[in-house]
Every structure is written in structure tokens, then in C-alpha cells.
CSV table of C-alpha atoms in Angstrom, one decimal:
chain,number,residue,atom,x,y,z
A,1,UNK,CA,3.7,-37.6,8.2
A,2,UNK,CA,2.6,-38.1,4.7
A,3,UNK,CA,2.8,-40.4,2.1
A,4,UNK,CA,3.2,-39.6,-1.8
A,5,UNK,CA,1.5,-41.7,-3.7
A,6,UNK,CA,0.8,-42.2,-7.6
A,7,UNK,CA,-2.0,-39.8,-7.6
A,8,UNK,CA,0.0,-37.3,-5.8
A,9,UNK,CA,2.8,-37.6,-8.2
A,10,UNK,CA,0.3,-37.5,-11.2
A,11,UNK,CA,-1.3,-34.1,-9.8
A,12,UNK,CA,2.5,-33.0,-9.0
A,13,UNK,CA,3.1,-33.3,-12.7
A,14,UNK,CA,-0.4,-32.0,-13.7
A,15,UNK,CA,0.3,-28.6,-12.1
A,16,UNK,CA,4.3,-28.0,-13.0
A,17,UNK,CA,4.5,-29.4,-16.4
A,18,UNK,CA,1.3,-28.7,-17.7
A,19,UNK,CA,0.2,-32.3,-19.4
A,20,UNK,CA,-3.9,-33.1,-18.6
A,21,UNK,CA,-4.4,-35.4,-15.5
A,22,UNK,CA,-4.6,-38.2,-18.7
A,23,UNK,CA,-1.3,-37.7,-19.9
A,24,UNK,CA,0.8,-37.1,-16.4
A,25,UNK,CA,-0.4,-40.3,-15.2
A,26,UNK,CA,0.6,-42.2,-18.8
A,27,UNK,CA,3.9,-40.2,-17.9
A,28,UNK,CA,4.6,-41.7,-14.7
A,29,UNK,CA,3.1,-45.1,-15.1
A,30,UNK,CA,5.7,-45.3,-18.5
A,31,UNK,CA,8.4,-44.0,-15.9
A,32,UNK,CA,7.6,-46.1,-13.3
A,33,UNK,CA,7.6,-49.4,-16.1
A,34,UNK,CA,11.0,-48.6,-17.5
A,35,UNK,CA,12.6,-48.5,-14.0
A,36,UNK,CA,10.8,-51.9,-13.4
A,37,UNK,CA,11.6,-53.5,-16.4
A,38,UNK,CA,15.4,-52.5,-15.8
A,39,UNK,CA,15.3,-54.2,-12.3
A,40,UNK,CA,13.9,-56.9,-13.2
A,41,UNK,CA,16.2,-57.2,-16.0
A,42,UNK,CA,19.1,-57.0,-13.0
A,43,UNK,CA,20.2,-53.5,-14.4
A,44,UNK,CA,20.8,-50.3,-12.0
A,45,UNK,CA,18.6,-47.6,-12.0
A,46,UNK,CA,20.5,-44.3,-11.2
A,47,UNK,CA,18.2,-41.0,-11.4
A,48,UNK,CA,21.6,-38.4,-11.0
A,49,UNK,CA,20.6,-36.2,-8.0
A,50,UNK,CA,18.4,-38.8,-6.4
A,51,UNK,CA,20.3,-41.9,-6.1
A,52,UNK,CA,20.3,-45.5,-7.2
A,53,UNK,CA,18.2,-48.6,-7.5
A,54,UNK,CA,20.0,-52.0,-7.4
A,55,UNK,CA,19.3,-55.7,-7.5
A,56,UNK,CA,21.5,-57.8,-4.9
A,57,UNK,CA,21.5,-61.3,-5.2
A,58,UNK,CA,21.2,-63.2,-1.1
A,59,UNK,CA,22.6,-66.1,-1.5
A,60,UNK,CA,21.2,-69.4,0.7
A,61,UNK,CA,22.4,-69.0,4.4
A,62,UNK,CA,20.9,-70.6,7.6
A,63,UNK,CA,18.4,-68.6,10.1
A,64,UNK,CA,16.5,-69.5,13.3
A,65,UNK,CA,13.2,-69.8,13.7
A,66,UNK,CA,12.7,-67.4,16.7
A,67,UNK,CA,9.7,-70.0,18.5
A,68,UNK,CA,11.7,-72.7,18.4
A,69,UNK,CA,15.4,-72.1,17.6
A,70,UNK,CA,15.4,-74.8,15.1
A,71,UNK,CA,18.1,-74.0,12.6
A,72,UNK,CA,16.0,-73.0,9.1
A,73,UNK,CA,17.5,-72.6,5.8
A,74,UNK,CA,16.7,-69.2,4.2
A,75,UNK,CA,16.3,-69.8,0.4
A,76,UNK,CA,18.8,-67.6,-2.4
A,77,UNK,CA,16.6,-64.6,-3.0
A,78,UNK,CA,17.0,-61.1,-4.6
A,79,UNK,CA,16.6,-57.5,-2.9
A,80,UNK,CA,15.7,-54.3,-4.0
A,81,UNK,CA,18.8,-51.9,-2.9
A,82,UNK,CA,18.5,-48.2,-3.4
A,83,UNK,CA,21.8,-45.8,-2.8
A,84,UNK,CA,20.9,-42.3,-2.1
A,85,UNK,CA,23.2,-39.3,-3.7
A,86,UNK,CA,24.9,-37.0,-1.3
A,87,UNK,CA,22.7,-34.3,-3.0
A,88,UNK,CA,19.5,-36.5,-1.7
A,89,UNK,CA,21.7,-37.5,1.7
A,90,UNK,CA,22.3,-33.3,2.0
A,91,UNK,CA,18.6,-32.2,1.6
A,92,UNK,CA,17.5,-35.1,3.9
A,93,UNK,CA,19.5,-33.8,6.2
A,94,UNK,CA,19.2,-29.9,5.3
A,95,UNK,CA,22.8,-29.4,4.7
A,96,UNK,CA,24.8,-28.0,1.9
A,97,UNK,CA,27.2,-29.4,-0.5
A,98,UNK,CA,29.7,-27.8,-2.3
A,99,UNK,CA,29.4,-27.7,-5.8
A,100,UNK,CA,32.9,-30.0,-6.6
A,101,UNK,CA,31.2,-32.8,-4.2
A,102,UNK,CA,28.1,-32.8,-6.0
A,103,UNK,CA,29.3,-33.2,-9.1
A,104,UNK,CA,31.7,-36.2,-7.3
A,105,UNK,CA,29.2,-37.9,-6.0
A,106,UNK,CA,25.5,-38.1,-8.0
């Protein structure tokens, strides 16, 4: 199995769009800021097609420490959530959709 990774992407845009090696990484890495600036600012992130980024707020709520079994408390914390499409779920999954649910559900 392989991983994509920023230099993969950069080269990805290199040879379909046609920007120098320079430019497509600029491209992503100004791509890659936005959509981390509007996390951080608690905004969603939704890339129609793809799916959606999210910030949920955990709130505080008690765990166990697994050695012991002493009660813990785990401290109010945010995660990262991302929402696939059904157009992403469908090619995942190498299925089709029909064209009303994929305008229904980007």
C-alpha cells in the first residue's frame, strides 16, 4: 500500500496542470494553509466531491488508566473530524451513484 505525500501531490500537479515543480508546491502548500487556518479558526472545510473537515469540541469526561484501573480524568480537547461525500464513499467502494444522489449529497 502506498502513501501520498506532499511531494507526490506537488509532482501530481507538476504533470496535469502544468505549473514548474516551484510553483505546484507554493500551490499546495497555500492550499494546504488555508484549510488550516480555517480549522484552526473552528470553521468547516468542505471540498464538494471529497468531503468535509470539522472541528468537534470533547468535552472533559473520566477514563481508566488501563495498568491500574484508577479512574483518570481526560482533559476538554478538540478533534479533527472529516465526513466523506457519497461520491468519495462510492469510488472507495467502486460503486456508482446516480446523478440526483450526487448532487444530494456532496
Amino acid at each position: 500500500m502506498e502513501t501520498v505525500t506532499r511531494a507526490s501531490l506537488i509532482e501530481q500537479i507538476y504533470q496535469h496542470v502544468g505549473l514548474s515543480r516551484k510553483e505546484s508546491s507554493v500551490l499546495l502548500e497555500d492550499v494546504l494553509e488555508t484549510v488550516m487556518d480555517a480549522l484552526e479558526r473552528g470553521e468547516s472545510v468542505k471540498i464538494s466531491g471529497f468531503g468535509t473537515f470539522s472541528v468537534r469540541k470533547k468535552g472533559q469526561r473520566s477514563g481508566r488508566n488501563p495498568k491500574t484501573g484508577e479512574e483518570v480524568p481526560i482533559l476538554p480537547r478538540s478533534v479533527l473530524v472529516f465526513r466523506p461525500s457519497q461520491l468519495l464513499r462510492a469510488e472507495v467502494n467502486h460503486e456508482t451513484l446516480d446523478a440526483e444522489a450526487e448532487h444530494d449529497h456532496d
